[in-house]
Amino acid sequence: MTADPLDPAGNSQLPAIAPVIMSGGAGTRLWPLSTEDSPKQFHPLTSDRTMIQETALRARAGGGLDFAAPIVICNRLHVREVRAQLSAVGIEPSLIVAEPFGRNTAVVAAIAARLVAERAPSRLVLLQPADHLIADAAGFVAAVARGASAHGRIVTFGIEPTEPHEGYGYIQRAEMIGGGVYGVVRFVEKPTRTVAQAYLSDGGYYWNGGIFLFAPDVMRREFDRYRPDVGDAAEAALADARLVDGVLELADESFARAPSVSLDVAVMERTRLAAVVPCDMGWADIGSWTELWRLGAHDESRNRLFGDVVALETVNSLVWSDGPAVGVIGLDDVVVVAAHGAVLVASKSHAQAVRGIAERLAARGRT
Amino acid sequence: MTADPLDPAGNSQLPAIAPVIMSGGAGTRLWPLSTEDSPKQFHPLTSDRTMIQETALRARAGGGLDFAAPIVICNRLHVREVRAQLSAVGIEPSLIVAEPFGRNTAVVAAIAARLVAERAPSRLVLLQPADHLIADAAGFVAAVARGASAHGRIVTFGIEPTEPHEGYGYIQRAEMIGGGVYGVVRFVEKPTRTVAQAYLSDGGYYWNGGIFLFAPDVMRREFDRYRPDVGDAAEAALADARLVDGVLELADESFARAPSVSLDVAVMERTRLAAVVPCDMGWADIGSWTELWRLGAHDESRNRLFGDVVALETVNSLVWSDGPAVGVIGLDDVVVVAAHGAVLVASKSHAQAVRGIAERLAARGRT
């Protein structure tokens, strides 16, 4: 047997992939750019393309893997935006699932498993958040290919930690199963800094990339076993949904009955089928402006400037404008963001507290 | 003779006053609030009223002095704004003089002297910048009354310095002439900090308040003596001017021939008629955001917040918004201004360099 030069790893022998993009997040950690009306995934944070565009583009034909057109699950307020942004990069979702409100990731995974099981049961579901940075798309596809070889497993992707990050979940790996895929000892939600530091020293711990790869029937069975309430809620939501013009609209009442729980808590922390693919693909969940400053290319003053910005005698700072002229002078370690008609100025060490600002302004009747 | 209970100082015996308000300033030191289109004097910086409203209101009947309705000299772009702002506080200017562009203060003084000499030659001209802070209006009127008693003099107002301010001009006083009015040894333009420190230690030096009180004929004669070119330019500008609907419109061509020189340089530094009234009236020429921060009432974190602002863990800072929601976290000694659709963020120690920002943005085609 001769190796295909376009597919030296022989990935075309692997199951085909059904990408499912979770675009339900409405975080305020990047306020005022990210708001409920216009969350993070719809903005070009790390390239000329928006996060959801990057997410859709990286799970396309490549490396011999067979990727179907994506299913996107998003808030119903964002259906038009999703379609417009994906269309702008030449991607037509096979389906958009419109949530009336957010219900965390477990029910999303259960819905995704059911939809793919009905439509193309031999495909693996690749469940991905719309708003994560993955700088190395080829590294990502290679990791997915390794995961696709782990038959019958629910595969997670583990990123080698470079610092004791308190904002991420961690995965402790067990023995290798084969082909660069490991078993899992346990999942840990955001640890303290001390604990995260110990993980870093001990080794064998990875950041939980929040991306999952699984056969739809495997996931359905694990829901039946551990959280049948979530599985039943997904079933009921799909039964009541209306398909209108390529959009599957979930009904308020039945979707409201789904417990708001994460896939990690509902299934991953309990299943014996968990696996982890360690990978190095330039992954980050950009959870603060300080993190966005850190991730990108800096100018000679270690600044990152976006938009109509003039910076004088300023170092180690991020200045972002979606329109207004912004002038800064004499700053060090500061984040300045003018977006959606509001302004944030934060010392970098306080930038993770931006949620408090957004909440106080909301309490005054602003968004 | 019995003292009038409403005029215990006997000020009603003094010459009547013709207030002239100089509103030609278009400084960018308070960018982005102050711009060429909408300079400092038209904003409420220190009270609910704008600086020009405060200026007009403080030179009104009070303390027994007879104040006429003011003459306002402003850029022709601002005629409507001047009228609207003064009308809003019940003041109708006796005349508005519209400059096609700024030509500094000497020609303004010469025009003011000629206008008052024609209309009411027995009145004294009280020439005042539209954009200075004077917190104690009664102290101001008392100082004007002292100055009005100094027959034949060009009276300036000297503020006891409280720090070695480099941004102000200084007046060194000579012997007392009488009634709290002193002769003048010399005028000094903005000194170095070392020199300003020496003035402060030596005593006998005052900040030059930029306000002048004089008989119109006295000023005309001093222009004839020291700067006949300025006097002639004023004469020519008035001859070519058109009076339209209460506005005296100066013609571009003749006004352009006026030398751009300050009254201090043209006359005050040379005349033997200079006098100074030392006074304590809460005066300041707000030349930077840092100064505005310093001048006002602070909250318990030593912040000054204006507009729709939320500040967390922030101290010693000024945050100003003319509309946008502004959130700040973790700042110390910082100025944040969102105004006219632009944003400034400066460390307080750099806030006087804001002009550089405004110029760079202007060079990009923004204002």
mmCIF file of N, CA and C in Angstrom, chain A residues 9 11 14-20 55 58-60 62-68 123-128 134 136-151 153 155-158 179-181 211-214 276-281:
data_model
loop_
_atom_site.group_PDB
_atom_site.id
_atom_site.type_symbol
_atom_site.label_atom_id
_atom_site.label_comp_id
_atom_site.label_asym_id
_atom_site.label_seq_id
_atom_site.Cartn_x
_atom_site.Cartn_y
_atom_site.Cartn_z
ATOM 1 N N ALA A 9 -0.546 10.626 6.483
ATOM 2 C CA ALA A 9 -0.871 9.933 7.731
ATOM 3 C C ALA A 9 -1.975 8.901 7.543
ATOM 4 N N ASN A 11 -5.149 9.567 6.966
ATOM 5 C CA ASN A 11 -6.343 10.002 7.687
ATOM 6 C C ASN A 11 -7.638 9.711 6.938
ATOM 7 N N LEU A 14 -10.038 7.313 8.253
ATOM 8 C CA LEU A 14 -10.715 7.594 9.521
ATOM 9 C C LEU A 14 -12.175 7.949 9.287
ATOM 10 N N PRO A 15 -12.999 7.866 10.331
ATOM 11 C CA PRO A 15 -14.399 8.272 10.180
ATOM 12 C C PRO A 15 -14.492 9.735 9.749
ATOM 13 N N ALA A 16 -15.533 10.070 8.996
ATOM 14 C CA ALA A 16 -15.764 11.466 8.622
ATOM 15 C C ALA A 16 -16.214 12.264 9.848
ATOM 16 N N ILE A 17 -16.042 13.586 9.738
ATOM 17 C CA ILE A 17 -16.262 14.462 10.904
ATOM 18 C C ILE A 17 -17.431 15.405 10.636
ATOM 19 N N ALA A 18 -18.297 15.539 11.628
ATOM 20 C CA ALA A 18 -19.385 16.524 11.568
ATOM 21 C C ALA A 18 -19.080 17.636 12.564
ATOM 22 N N PRO A 19 -18.552 18.765 12.086
ATOM 23 C CA PRO A 19 -18.235 19.857 13.027
ATOM 24 C C PRO A 19 -19.511 20.490 13.575
ATOM 25 N N VAL A 20 -19.539 20.714 14.868
ATOM 26 C CA VAL A 20 -20.639 21.428 15.513
ATOM 27 C C VAL A 20 -20.027 22.598 16.281
ATOM 28 N N THR A 55 -13.057 29.614 13.430
ATOM 29 C CA THR A 55 -13.456 28.295 13.925
ATOM 30 C C THR A 55 -14.030 27.434 12.795
ATOM 31 N N ARG A 58 -11.238 26.404 10.141
ATOM 32 C CA ARG A 58 -10.179 25.437 10.466
ATOM 33 C C ARG A 58 -10.688 24.003 10.449
ATOM 34 N N ALA A 59 -12.009 23.807 10.555
ATOM 35 C CA ALA A 59 -12.551 22.447 10.454
ATOM 36 C C ALA A 59 -13.114 22.236 9.059
ATOM 37 N N ARG A 60 -12.251 22.387 8.070
ATOM 38 C CA ARG A 60 -12.609 22.160 6.673
ATOM 39 C C ARG A 60 -11.633 21.140 6.099
ATOM 40 N N GLY A 62 -8.841 19.058 4.795
ATOM 41 C CA GLY A 62 -7.422 19.264 5.038
ATOM 42 C C GLY A 62 -6.865 18.056 5.738
ATOM 43 N N GLY A 63 -5.629 17.720 5.427
ATOM 44 C CA GLY A 63 -4.971 16.611 6.116
ATOM 45 C C GLY A 63 -5.651 15.279 5.872
ATOM 46 N N GLY A 64 -6.461 15.172 4.799
ATOM 47 C CA GLY A 64 -7.079 13.897 4.476
ATOM 48 C C GLY A 64 -8.350 13.619 5.240
ATOM 49 N N LEU A 65 -8.701 14.485 6.226
ATOM 50 C CA LEU A 65 -9.939 14.261 6.974
ATOM 51 C C LEU A 65 -11.129 14.760 6.172
ATOM 52 N N ASP A 66 -12.257 14.060 6.331
ATOM 53 C CA ASP A 66 -13.477 14.447 5.627
ATOM 54 C C ASP A 66 -14.388 15.215 6.584
ATOM 55 N N PHE A 67 -14.386 16.566 6.450
ATOM 56 C CA PHE A 67 -15.230 17.408 7.303
ATOM 57 C C PHE A 67 -16.514 17.755 6.557
ATOM 58 N N ALA A 68 -17.673 17.532 7.173
ATOM 59 C CA ALA A 68 -18.941 17.996 6.602
ATOM 60 C C ALA A 68 -19.094 19.494 6.855
ATOM 61 N N ARG A 123 -20.635 9.482 11.221
ATOM 62 C CA ARG A 123 -19.685 10.584 11.444
ATOM 63 C C ARG A 123 -19.403 10.764 12.928
ATOM 64 N N LEU A 124 -18.237 11.334 13.197
ATOM 65 C CA LEU A 124 -17.906 11.737 14.562
ATOM 66 C C LEU A 124 -18.293 13.208 14.741
ATOM 67 N N VAL A 125 -18.864 13.518 15.889
ATOM 68 C CA VAL A 125 -19.184 14.915 16.210
ATOM 69 C C VAL A 125 -17.913 15.590 16.726
ATOM 70 N N LEU A 126 -17.568 16.735 16.112
ATOM 71 C CA LEU A 126 -16.460 17.556 16.614
ATOM 72 C C LEU A 126 -17.082 18.832 17.187
ATOM 73 N N LEU A 127 -17.213 18.842 18.523
ATOM 74 C CA LEU A 127 -17.941 19.915 19.199
ATOM 75 C C LEU A 127 -16.940 20.982 19.639
ATOM 76 N N GLN A 128 -17.098 22.206 19.101
ATOM 77 C CA GLN A 128 -16.074 23.238 19.354
ATOM 78 C C GLN A 128 -16.713 24.556 19.754
ATOM 79 N N ILE A 134 -7.139 29.240 18.047
ATOM 80 C CA ILE A 134 -6.232 28.129 17.719
ATOM 81 C C ILE A 134 -5.339 28.634 16.600
ATOM 82 N N ASP A 136 -2.605 27.404 15.275
ATOM 83 C CA ASP A 136 -2.029 26.423 14.354
ATOM 84 C C ASP A 136 -3.119 25.471 13.863
ATOM 85 N N ALA A 137 -3.755 25.836 12.733
ATOM 86 C CA ALA A 137 -4.881 25.052 12.219
ATOM 87 C C ALA A 137 -4.437 23.653 11.794
ATOM 88 N N ALA A 138 -3.222 23.529 11.252
ATOM 89 C CA ALA A 138 -2.736 22.203 10.834
ATOM 90 C C ALA A 138 -2.510 21.322 12.055
ATOM 91 N N GLY A 139 -1.976 21.906 13.128
ATOM 92 C CA GLY A 139 -1.803 21.163 14.385
ATOM 93 C C GLY A 139 -3.148 20.693 14.918
ATOM 94 N N PHE A 140 -4.160 21.542 14.755
ATOM 95 C CA PHE A 140 -5.513 21.188 15.195
ATOM 96 C C PHE A 140 -6.039 19.984 14.421
ATOM 97 N N VAL A 141 -5.915 20.026 13.083
ATOM 98 C CA VAL A 141 -6.427 18.921 12.263
ATOM 99 C C VAL A 141 -5.681 17.622 12.589
ATOM 100 N N ALA A 142 -4.368 17.731 12.806
ATOM 101 C CA ALA A 142 -3.589 16.537 13.159
ATOM 102 C C ALA A 142 -4.070 15.941 14.477
ATOM 103 N N ALA A 143 -4.398 16.831 15.449
ATOM 104 C CA ALA A 143 -4.883 16.341 16.738
ATOM 105 C C ALA A 143 -6.251 15.681 16.585
ATOM 106 N N VAL A 144 -7.114 16.280 15.758
ATOM 107 C CA VAL A 144 -8.437 15.695 15.517
ATOM 108 C C VAL A 144 -8.280 14.306 14.890
ATOM 109 N N ALA A 145 -7.331 14.190 13.959
ATOM 110 C CA ALA A 145 -7.103 12.892 13.306
ATOM 111 C C ALA A 145 -6.660 11.842 14.333
ATOM 112 N N ARG A 146 -5.763 12.247 15.234
ATOM 113 C CA ARG A 146 -5.354 11.291 16.284
ATOM 114 C C ARG A 146 -6.560 10.885 17.123
ATOM 115 N N GLY A 147 -7.390 11.877 17.478
ATOM 116 C CA GLY A 147 -8.580 11.583 18.281
ATOM 117 C C GLY A 147 -9.552 10.665 17.550
ATOM 118 N N ALA A 148 -9.669 10.838 16.226
ATOM 119 C CA ALA A 148 -10.639 10.063 15.440
ATOM 120 C C ALA A 148 -10.290 8.589 15.386
ATOM 121 N N SER A 149 -9.023 8.299 15.694
ATOM 122 C CA SER A 149 -8.603 6.898 15.675
ATOM 123 C C SER A 149 -8.967 6.174 16.969
ATOM 124 N N ALA A 150 -9.424 6.936 17.986
ATOM 125 C CA ALA A 150 -9.703 6.319 19.295
ATOM 126 C C ALA A 150 -11.156 5.868 19.340
ATOM 127 N N HIS A 151 -11.379 4.699 18.778
ATOM 128 C CA HIS A 151 -12.734 4.178 18.609
ATOM 129 C C HIS A 151 -13.491 4.060 19.937
ATOM 130 N N ARG A 153 -14.419 6.268 22.101
ATOM 131 C CA ARG A 153 -14.051 7.174 23.192
ATOM 132 C C ARG A 153 -14.711 8.551 23.025
ATOM 133 N N VAL A 155 -13.331 12.005 23.152
ATOM 134 C CA VAL A 155 -11.965 12.531 23.134
ATOM 135 C C VAL A 155 -11.971 14.014 23.474
ATOM 136 N N THR A 156 -11.072 14.385 24.371
ATOM 137 C CA THR A 156 -10.836 15.803 24.655
ATOM 138 C C THR A 156 -9.449 16.159 24.151
ATOM 139 N N PHE A 157 -9.174 17.456 24.121
ATOM 140 C CA PHE A 157 -7.877 17.920 23.616
ATOM 141 C C PHE A 157 -7.174 18.679 24.736
ATOM 142 N N GLY A 158 -5.943 18.224 25.015
ATOM 143 C CA GLY A 158 -5.218 18.757 26.173
ATOM 144 C C GLY A 158 -4.043 19.606 25.736
ATOM 145 N N GLY A 179 -1.636 5.562 19.713
ATOM 146 C CA GLY A 179 -1.714 6.607 18.691
ATOM 147 C C GLY A 179 -1.754 8.010 19.235
ATOM 148 N N GLY A 180 -1.034 8.266 20.357
ATOM 149 C CA GLY A 180 -1.009 9.631 20.891
ATOM 150 C C GLY A 180 -2.263 10.000 21.643
ATOM 151 N N VAL A 181 -3.093 8.997 21.994
ATOM 152 C CA VAL A 181 -4.309 9.256 22.770
ATOM 153 C C VAL A 181 -4.146 8.607 24.139
ATOM 154 N N ILE A 211 -12.901 21.267 23.611
ATOM 155 C CA ILE A 211 -13.293 20.697 22.315
ATOM 156 C C ILE A 211 -13.472 19.194 22.513
ATOM 157 N N PHE A 212 -14.518 18.613 21.905
ATOM 158 C CA PHE A 212 -14.837 17.209 22.127
ATOM 159 C C PHE A 212 -15.060 16.517 20.786
ATOM 160 N N LEU A 213 -14.623 15.258 20.726
ATOM 161 C CA LEU A 213 -14.801 14.456 19.510
ATOM 162 C C LEU A 213 -15.374 13.107 19.932
ATOM 163 N N PHE A 214 -16.522 12.735 19.349
ATOM 164 C CA PHE A 214 -17.178 11.518 19.819
ATOM 165 C C PHE A 214 -18.146 10.996 18.763
ATOM 166 N N VAL A 276 -7.814 11.788 26.158
ATOM 167 C CA VAL A 276 -7.248 13.111 25.893
ATOM 168 C C VAL A 276 -6.136 12.998 24.853
ATOM 169 N N VAL A 277 -6.188 13.909 23.891
ATOM 170 C CA VAL A 277 -5.111 14.021 22.904
ATOM 171 C C VAL A 277 -4.268 15.234 23.286
ATOM 172 N N PRO A 278 -3.053 15.010 23.787
ATOM 173 C CA PRO A 278 -2.190 16.158 24.049
ATOM 174 C C PRO A 278 -1.825 16.810 22.719
ATOM 175 N N CYS A 279 -1.894 18.125 22.666
ATOM 176 C CA CYS A 279 -1.586 18.788 21.407
ATOM 177 C C CYS A 279 -1.075 20.195 21.649
ATOM 178 N N ASP A 280 -0.344 20.634 20.654
ATOM 179 C CA ASP A 280 0.254 21.958 20.728
ATOM 180 C C ASP A 280 -0.219 22.692 19.480
ATOM 181 N N MET A 281 -1.303 23.490 19.663
ATOM 182 C CA MET A 281 -1.882 24.097 18.460
ATOM 183 C C MET A 281 -2.116 25.593 18.644
#
